[in-house]
PDB file of C-alpha atoms in Angstrom:
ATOM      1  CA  UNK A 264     124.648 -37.385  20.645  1.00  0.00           C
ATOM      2  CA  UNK A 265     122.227 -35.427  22.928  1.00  0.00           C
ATOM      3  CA  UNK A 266     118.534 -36.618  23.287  1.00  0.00           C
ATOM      4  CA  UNK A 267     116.218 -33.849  24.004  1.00  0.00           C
ATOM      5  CA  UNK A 268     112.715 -35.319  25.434  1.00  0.00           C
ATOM      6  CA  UNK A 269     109.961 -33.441  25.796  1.00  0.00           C
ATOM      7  CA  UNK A 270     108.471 -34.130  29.482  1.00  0.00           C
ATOM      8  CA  UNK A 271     105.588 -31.970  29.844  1.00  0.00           C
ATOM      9  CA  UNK A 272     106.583 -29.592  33.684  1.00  0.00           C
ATOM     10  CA  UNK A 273     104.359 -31.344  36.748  1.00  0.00           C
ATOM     11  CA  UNK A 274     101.645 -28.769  37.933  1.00  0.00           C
ATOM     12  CA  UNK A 275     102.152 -27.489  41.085  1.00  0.00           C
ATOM     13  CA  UNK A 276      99.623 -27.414  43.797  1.00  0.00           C
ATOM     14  CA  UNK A 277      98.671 -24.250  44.998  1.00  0.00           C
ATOM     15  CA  UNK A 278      99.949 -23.364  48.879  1.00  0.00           C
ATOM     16  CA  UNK A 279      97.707 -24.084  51.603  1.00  0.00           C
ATOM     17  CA  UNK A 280      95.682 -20.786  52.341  1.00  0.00           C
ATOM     18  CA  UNK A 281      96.806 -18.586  55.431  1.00  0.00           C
ATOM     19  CA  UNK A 282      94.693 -18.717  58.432  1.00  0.00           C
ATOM     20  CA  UNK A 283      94.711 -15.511  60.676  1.00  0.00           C
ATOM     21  CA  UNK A 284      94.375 -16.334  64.594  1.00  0.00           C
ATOM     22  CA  UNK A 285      91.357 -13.775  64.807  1.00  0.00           C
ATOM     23  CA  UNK A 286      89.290 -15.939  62.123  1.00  0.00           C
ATOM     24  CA  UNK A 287      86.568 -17.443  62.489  1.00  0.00           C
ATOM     25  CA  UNK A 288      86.882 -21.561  62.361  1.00  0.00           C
ATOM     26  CA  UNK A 289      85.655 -23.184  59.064  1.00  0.00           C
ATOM     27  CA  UNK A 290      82.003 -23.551  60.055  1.00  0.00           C
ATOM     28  CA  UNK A 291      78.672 -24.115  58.024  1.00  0.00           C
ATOM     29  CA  UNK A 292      76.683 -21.091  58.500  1.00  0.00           C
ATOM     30  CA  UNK A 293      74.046 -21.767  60.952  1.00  0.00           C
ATOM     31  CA  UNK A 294      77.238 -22.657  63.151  1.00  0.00           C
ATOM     32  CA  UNK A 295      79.031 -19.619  62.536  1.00  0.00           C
ATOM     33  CA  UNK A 296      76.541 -17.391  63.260  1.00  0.00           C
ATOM     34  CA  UNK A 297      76.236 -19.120  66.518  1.00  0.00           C
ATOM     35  CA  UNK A 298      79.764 -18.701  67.196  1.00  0.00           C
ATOM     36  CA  UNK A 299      80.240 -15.177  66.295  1.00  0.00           C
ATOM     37  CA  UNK A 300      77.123 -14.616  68.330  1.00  0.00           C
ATOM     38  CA  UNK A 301      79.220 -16.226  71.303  1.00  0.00           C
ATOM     39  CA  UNK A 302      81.689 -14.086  70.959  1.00  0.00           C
ATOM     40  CA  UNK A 303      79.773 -10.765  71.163  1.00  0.00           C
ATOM     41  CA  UNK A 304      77.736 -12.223  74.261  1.00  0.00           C
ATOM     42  CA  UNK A 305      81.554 -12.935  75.734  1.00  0.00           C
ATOM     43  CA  UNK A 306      82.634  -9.461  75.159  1.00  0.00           C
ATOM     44  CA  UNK A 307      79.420  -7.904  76.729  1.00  0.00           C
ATOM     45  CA  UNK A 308      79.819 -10.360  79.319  1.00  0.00           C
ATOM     46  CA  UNK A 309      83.408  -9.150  79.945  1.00  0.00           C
ATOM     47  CA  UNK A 310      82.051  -5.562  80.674  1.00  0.00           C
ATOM     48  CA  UNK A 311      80.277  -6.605  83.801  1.00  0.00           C
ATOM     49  CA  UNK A 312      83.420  -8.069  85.290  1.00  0.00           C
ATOM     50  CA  UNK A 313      81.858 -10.955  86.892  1.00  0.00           C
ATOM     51  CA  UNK A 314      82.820 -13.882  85.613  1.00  0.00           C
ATOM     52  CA  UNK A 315      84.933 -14.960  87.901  1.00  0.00           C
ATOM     53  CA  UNK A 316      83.980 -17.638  91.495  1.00  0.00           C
ATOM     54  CA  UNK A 317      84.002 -14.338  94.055  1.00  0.00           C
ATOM     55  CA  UNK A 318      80.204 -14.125  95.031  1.00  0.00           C
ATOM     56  CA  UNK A 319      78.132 -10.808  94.385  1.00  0.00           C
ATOM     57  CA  UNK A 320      77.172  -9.834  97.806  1.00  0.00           C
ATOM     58  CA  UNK A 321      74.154  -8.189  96.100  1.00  0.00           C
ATOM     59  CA  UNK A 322      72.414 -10.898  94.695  1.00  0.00           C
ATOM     60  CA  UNK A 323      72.244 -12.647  98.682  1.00  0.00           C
ATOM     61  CA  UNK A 324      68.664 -10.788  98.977  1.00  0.00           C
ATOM     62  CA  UNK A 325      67.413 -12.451  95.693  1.00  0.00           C
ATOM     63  CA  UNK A 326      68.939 -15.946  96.431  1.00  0.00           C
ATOM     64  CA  UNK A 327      67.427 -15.870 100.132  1.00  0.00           C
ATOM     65  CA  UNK A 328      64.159 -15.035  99.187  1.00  0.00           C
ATOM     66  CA  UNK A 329      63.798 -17.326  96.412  1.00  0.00           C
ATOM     67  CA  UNK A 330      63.263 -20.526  98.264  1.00  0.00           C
ATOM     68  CA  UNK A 331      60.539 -19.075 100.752  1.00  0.00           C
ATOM     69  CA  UNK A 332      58.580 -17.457  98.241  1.00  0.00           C
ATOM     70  CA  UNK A 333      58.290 -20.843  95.640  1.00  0.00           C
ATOM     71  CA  UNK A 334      58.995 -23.611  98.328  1.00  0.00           C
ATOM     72  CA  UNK A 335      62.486 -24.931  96.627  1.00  0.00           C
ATOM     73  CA  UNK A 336      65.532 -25.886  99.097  1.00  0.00           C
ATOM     74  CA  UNK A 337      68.135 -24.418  96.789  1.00  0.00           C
ATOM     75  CA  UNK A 338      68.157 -21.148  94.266  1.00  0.00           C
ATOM     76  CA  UNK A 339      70.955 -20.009  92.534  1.00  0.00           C
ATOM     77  CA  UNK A 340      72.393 -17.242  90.206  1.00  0.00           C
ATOM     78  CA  UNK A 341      75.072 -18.331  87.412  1.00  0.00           C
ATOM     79  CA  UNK A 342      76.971 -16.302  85.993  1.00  0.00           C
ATOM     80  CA  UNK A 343      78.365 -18.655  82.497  1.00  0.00           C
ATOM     81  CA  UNK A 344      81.296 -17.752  80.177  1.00  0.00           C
ATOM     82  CA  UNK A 345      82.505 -20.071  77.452  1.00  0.00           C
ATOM     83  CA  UNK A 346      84.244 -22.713  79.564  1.00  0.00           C
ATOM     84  CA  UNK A 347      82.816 -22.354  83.385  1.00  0.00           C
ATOM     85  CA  UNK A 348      79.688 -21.317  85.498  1.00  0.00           C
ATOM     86  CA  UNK A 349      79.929 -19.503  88.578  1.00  0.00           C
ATOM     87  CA  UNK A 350      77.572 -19.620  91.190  1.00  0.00           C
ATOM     88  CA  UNK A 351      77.641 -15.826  91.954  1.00  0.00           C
ATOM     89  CA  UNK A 352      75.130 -15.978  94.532  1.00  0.00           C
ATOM     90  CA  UNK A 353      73.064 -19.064  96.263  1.00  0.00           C
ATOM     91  CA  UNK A 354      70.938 -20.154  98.668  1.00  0.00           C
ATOM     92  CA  UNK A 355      70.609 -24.065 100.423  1.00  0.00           C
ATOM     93  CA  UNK A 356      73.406 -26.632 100.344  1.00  0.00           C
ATOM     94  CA  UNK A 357      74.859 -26.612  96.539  1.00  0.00           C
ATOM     95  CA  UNK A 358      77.309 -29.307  95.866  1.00  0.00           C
ATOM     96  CA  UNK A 359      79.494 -26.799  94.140  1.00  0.00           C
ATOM     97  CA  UNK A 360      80.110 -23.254  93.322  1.00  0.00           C
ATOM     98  CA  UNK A 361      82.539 -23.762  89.834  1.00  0.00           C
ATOM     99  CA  UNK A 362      82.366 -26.180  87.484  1.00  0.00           C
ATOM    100  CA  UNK A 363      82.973 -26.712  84.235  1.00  0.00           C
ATOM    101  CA  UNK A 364      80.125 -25.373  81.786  1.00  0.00           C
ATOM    102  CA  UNK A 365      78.945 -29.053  80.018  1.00  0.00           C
ATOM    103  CA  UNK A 366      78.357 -30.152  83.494  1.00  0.00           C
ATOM    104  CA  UNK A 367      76.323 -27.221  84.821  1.00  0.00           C
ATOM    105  CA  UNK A 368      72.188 -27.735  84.410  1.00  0.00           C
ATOM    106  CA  UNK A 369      72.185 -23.751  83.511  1.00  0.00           C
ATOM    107  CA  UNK A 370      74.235 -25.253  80.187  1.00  0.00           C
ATOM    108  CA  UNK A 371      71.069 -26.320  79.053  1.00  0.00           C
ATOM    109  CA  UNK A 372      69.158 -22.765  79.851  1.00  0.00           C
ATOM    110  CA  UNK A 373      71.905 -21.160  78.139  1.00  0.00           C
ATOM    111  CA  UNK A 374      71.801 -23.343  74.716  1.00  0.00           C
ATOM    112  CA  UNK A 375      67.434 -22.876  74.657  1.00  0.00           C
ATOM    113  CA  UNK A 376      67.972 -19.179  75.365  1.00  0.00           C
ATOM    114  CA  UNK A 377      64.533 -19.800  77.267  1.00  0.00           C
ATOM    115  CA  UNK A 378      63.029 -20.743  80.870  1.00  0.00           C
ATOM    116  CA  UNK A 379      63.576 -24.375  81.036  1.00  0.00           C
ATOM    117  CA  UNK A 380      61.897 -26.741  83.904  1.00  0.00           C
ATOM    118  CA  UNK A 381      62.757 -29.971  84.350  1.00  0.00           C
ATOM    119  CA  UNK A 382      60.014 -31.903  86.985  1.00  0.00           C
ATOM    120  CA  UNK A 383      62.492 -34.609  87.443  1.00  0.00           C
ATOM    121  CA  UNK A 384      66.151 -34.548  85.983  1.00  0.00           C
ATOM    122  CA  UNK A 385      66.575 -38.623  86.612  1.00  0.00           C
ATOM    123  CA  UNK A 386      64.020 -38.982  83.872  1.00  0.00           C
ATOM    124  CA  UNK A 387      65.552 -36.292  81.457  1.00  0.00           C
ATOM    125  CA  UNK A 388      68.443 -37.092  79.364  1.00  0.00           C
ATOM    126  CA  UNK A 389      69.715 -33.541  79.209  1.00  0.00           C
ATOM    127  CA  UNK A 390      70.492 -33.899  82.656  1.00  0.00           C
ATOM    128  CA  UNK A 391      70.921 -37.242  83.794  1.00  0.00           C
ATOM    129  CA  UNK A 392      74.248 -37.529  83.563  1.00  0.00           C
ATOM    130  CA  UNK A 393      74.850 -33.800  85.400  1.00  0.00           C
ATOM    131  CA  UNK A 394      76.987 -34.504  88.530  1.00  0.00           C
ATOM    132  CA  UNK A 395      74.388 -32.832  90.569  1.00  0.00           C
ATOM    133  CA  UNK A 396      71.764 -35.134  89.405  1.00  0.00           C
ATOM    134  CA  UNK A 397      73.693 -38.368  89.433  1.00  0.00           C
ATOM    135  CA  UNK A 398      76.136 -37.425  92.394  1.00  0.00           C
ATOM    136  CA  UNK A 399      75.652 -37.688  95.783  1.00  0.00           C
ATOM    137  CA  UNK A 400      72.788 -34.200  95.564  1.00  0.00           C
ATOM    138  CA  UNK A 401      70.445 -36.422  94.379  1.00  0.00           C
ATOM    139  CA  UNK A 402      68.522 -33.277  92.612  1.00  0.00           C
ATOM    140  CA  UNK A 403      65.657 -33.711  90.988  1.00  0.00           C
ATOM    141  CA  UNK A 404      63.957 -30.676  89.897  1.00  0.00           C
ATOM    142  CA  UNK A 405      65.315 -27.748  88.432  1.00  0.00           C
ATOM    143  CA  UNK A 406      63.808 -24.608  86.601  1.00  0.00           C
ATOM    144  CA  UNK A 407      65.971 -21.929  85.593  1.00  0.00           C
ATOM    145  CA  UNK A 408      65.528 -18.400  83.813  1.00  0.00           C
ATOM    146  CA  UNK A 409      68.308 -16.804  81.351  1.00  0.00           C
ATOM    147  CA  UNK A 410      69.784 -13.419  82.949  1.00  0.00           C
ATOM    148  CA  UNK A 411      69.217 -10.927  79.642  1.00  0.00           C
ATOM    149  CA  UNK A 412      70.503  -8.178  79.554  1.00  0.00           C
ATOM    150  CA  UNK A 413      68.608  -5.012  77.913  1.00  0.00           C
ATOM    151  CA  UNK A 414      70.149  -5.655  74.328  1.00  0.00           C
ATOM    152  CA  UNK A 415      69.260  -9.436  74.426  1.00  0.00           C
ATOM    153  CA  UNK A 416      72.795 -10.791  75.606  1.00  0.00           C
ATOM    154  CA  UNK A 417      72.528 -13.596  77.998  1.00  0.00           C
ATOM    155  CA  UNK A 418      75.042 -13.293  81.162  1.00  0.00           C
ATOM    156  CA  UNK A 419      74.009 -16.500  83.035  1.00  0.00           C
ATOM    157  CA  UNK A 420      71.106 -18.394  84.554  1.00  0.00           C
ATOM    158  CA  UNK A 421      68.880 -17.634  87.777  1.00  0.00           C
ATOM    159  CA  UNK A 422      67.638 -21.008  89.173  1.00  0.00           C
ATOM    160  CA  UNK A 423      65.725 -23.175  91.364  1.00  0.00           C
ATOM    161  CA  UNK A 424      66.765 -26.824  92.686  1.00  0.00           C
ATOM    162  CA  UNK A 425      65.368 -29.364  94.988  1.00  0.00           C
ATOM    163  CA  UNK A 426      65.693 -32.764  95.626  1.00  0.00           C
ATOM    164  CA  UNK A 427      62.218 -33.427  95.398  1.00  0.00           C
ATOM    165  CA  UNK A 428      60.635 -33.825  91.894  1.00  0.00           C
ATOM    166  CA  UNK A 429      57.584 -31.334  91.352  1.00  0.00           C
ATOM    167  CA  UNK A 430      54.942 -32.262  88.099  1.00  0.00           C
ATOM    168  CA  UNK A 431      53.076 -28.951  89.139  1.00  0.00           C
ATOM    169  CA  UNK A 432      55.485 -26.116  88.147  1.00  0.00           C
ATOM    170  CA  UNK A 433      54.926 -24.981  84.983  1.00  0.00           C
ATOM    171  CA  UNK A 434      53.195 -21.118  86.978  1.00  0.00           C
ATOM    172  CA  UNK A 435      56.714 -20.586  88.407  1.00  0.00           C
ATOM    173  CA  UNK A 436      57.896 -19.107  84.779  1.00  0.00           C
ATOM    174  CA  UNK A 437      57.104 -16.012  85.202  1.00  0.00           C
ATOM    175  CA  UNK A 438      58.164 -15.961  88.546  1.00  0.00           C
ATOM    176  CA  UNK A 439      61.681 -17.105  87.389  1.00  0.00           C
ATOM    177  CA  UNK A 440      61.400 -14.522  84.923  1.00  0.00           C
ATOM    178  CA  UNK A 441      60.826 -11.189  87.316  1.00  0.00           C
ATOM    179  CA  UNK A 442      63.530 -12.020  89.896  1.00  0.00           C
ATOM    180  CA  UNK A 443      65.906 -12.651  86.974  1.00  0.00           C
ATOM    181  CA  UNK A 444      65.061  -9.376  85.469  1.00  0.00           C
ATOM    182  CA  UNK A 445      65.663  -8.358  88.618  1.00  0.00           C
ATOM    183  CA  UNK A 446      69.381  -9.792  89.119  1.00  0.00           C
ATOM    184  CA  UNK A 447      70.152  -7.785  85.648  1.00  0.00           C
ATOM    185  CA  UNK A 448      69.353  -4.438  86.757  1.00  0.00           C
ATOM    186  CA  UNK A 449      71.411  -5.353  89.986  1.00  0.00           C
ATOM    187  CA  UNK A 450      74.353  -5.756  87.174  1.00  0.00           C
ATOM    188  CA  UNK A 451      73.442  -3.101  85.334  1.00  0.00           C
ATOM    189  CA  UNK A 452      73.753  -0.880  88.281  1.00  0.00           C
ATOM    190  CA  UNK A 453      76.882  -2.094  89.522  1.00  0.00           C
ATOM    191  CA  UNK A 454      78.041  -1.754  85.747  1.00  0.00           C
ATOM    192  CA  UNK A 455      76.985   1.624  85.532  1.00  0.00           C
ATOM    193  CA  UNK A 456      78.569   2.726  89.174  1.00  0.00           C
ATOM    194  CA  UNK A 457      82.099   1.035  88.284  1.00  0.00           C
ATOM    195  CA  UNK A 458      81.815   3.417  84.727  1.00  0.00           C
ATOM    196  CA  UNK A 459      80.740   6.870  87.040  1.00  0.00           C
ATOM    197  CA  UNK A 460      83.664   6.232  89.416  1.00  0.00           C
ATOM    198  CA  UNK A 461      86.413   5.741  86.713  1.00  0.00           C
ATOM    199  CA  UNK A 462      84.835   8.204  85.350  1.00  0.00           C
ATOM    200  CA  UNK A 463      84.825  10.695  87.773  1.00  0.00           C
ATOM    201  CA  UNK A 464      88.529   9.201  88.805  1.00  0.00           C
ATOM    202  CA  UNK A 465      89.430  10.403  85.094  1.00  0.00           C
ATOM    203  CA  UNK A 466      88.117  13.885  85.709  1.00  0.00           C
ATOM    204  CA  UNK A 467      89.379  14.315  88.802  1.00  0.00           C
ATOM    205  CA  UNK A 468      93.171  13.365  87.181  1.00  0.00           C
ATOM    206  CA  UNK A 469      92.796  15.491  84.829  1.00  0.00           C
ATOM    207  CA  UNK A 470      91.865  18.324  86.648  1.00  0.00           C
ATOM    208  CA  UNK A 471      94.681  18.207  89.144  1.00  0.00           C
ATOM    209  CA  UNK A 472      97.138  18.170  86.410  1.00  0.00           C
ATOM    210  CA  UNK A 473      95.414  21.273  84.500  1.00  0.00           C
ATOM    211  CA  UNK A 474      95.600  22.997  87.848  1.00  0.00           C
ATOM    212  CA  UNK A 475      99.539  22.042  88.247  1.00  0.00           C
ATOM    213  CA  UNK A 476     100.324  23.610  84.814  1.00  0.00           C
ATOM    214  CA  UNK A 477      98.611  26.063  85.325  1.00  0.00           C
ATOM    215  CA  UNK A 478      99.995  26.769  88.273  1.00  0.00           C
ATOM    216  CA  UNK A 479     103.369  26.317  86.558  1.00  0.00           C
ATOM    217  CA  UNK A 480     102.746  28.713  83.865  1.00  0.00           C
ATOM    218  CA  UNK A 481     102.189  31.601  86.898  1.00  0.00           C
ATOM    219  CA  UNK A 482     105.238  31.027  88.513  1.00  0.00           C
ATOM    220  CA  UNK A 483     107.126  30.713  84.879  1.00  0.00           C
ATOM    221  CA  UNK A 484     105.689  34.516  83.900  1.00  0.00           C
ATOM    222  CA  UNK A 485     106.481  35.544  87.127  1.00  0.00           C
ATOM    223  CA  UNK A 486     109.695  34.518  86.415  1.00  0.00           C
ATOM    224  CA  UNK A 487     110.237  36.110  83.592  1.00  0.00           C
ATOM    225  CA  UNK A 488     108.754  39.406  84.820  1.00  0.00           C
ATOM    226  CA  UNK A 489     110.960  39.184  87.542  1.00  0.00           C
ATOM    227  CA  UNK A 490     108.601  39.124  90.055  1.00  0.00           C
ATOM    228  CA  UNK A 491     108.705  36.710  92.593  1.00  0.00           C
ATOM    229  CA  UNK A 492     107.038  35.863  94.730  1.00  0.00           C
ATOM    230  CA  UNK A 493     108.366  33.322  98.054  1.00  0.00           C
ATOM    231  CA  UNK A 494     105.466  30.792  98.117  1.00  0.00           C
ATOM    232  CA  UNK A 495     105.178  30.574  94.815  1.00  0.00           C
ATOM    233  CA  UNK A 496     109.185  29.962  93.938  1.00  0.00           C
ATOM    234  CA  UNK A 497     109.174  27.716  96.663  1.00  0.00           C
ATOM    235  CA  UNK A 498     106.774  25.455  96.010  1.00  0.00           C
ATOM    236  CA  UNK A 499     105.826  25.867  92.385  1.00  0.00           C
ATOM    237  CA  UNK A 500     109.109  26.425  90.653  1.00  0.00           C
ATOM    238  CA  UNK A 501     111.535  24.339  92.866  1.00  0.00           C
ATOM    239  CA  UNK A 502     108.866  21.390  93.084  1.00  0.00           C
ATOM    240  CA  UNK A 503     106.387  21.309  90.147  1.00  0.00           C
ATOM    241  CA  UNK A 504     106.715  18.341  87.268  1.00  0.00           C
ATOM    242  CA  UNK A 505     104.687  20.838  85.604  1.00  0.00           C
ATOM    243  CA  UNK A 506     106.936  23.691  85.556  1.00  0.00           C
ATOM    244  CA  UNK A 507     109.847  21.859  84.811  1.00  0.00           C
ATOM    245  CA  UNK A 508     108.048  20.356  81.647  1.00  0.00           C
ATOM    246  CA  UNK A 509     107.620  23.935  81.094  1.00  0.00           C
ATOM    247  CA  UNK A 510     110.747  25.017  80.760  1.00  0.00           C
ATOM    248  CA  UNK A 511     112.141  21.728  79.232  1.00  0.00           C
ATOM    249  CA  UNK A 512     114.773  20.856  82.224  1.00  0.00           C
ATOM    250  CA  UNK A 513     114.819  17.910  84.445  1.00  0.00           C
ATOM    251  CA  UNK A 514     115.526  19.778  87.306  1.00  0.00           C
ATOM    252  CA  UNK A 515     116.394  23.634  87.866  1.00  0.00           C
ATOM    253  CA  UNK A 516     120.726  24.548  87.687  1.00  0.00           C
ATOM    254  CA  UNK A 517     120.418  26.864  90.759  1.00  0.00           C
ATOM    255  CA  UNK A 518     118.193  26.731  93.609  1.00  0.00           C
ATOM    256  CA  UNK A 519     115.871  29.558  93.532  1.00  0.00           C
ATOM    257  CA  UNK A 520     114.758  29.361  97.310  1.00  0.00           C
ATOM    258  CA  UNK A 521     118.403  30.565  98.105  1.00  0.00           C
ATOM    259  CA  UNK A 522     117.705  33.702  96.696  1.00  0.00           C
ATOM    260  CA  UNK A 523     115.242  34.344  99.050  1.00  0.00           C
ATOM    261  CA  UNK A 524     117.204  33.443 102.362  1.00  0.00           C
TER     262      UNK A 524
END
């Protein structure tokens, strides 16, 4: 006797969904607009070349001059990716030259994409916690400017410190503001410089290696007119890449030069 019972199939759940590596994270959208905007500002940022804890020898006359012409003991340039600031350039007795991006005060310039001045950071919960402020630096003040570049990317921070709080320093915005504009057209040139050399390194490549064939090509119709001449067998036809390629052999069966002897 066979019992047939009729045990409706159990749904199956439908497979995870695929993530690719290059995707953006699950985000709302405010916050992914924020991090695909990181991510462009990272790849501009990567065609300076700079983020890295070598100092730029040409930001040393900005850095100097800052603290004589507003009266601070330390200034600063920043250079910020997405884990680290580097000081790229300074001026007075800075703690340290790399660390990790949380615990850098240009951080904070970096998330308000604006001038920020703090008269006293032991009174400011944004940065009393920064090892600067509640290490053995004991700074107090801090104003910093955001480096932007021409299409509105920001590269880093350029910044004032002192261990001495200051109340009265709201006029040094614009201050901030023109010797930061100033530390991006420093970049900009050096950007622009590093591009005309490869360039020109390109071109120059190039052009020796037209001039080889060509040079190749001469001694292969001379060749086959047979007209030879020494200089050019010698050192065109038993030595040129390019007229080997020509030809399609490695290397020649006979040596020409005898023939000359």
């Amino acid at each position: 006797l066979r019992l047939r019972l009729n045990v409706p199939p159990r749904p199956s759940s439908p497979p995870p969904p695929r993530l690719s590596r290059s995707a953006a994270p699950t985000l709302p959208d405010s916050a992914r607009e924020c991090w695909a905007s990181e991510q462009r500002r990272l790849a501009v940022l990567a065609r300076y070349a700079v983020a890295d804890p070598s100092p730029e020898p040409a930001f040393a006359p900005i850095v100097q001059m800052l603290p004589r012409v507003l009266g601070y003991s330390m200034a600063a340039i920043t250079i910020v990716d997405d884990a680290f600031s580097y000081v790229k350039g300074f001026a007075g007795e800075l703690p340290t030259l790399t660390c990790e991006r949380e615990e850098s005060m240009c951080d904070e310039v970096m998330r308000a994409a604006d001038c920020v001045v703090v008269p006293n950071a032991a009174f400011d919960s944004r940065f009393v916690a920064k090892p600067v402020v509640a290490g053995a630096s004991h700074v107090r003040f801090y104003a910093g400017a955001p480096l932007v570049t021409a299409d509105g990317y920001i590269l880093g921070v350029l910044s004032v410190l002192d261990s001495r709080p200051d109340r009265a320093a709201a006029h040094l915005v614009s201050t901030l503001e023109e010797f930061a504009s100033m530390a991006v057209r420093l970049l900009e040139a050096r950007l622009t410089t590093t591009l005309l050399e490869a360039s020109f390194a390109l071109s120059r490549r190039l052009s020796d290696e037209v001039f080889d064939t060509q040079q190749g090509m001469q001694a292969l119709a001379s060749c086959l007119l047979g007209v030879f001449d020494r200089q050019l067998a010698q050192v065109y036809v038993c030595e040129s890449a390019a007229f080997r390629r020509a030809v399609h052999v490695s290397k020649l069966p006979f040596a020409l030069t005898e023939t000359f002897d």
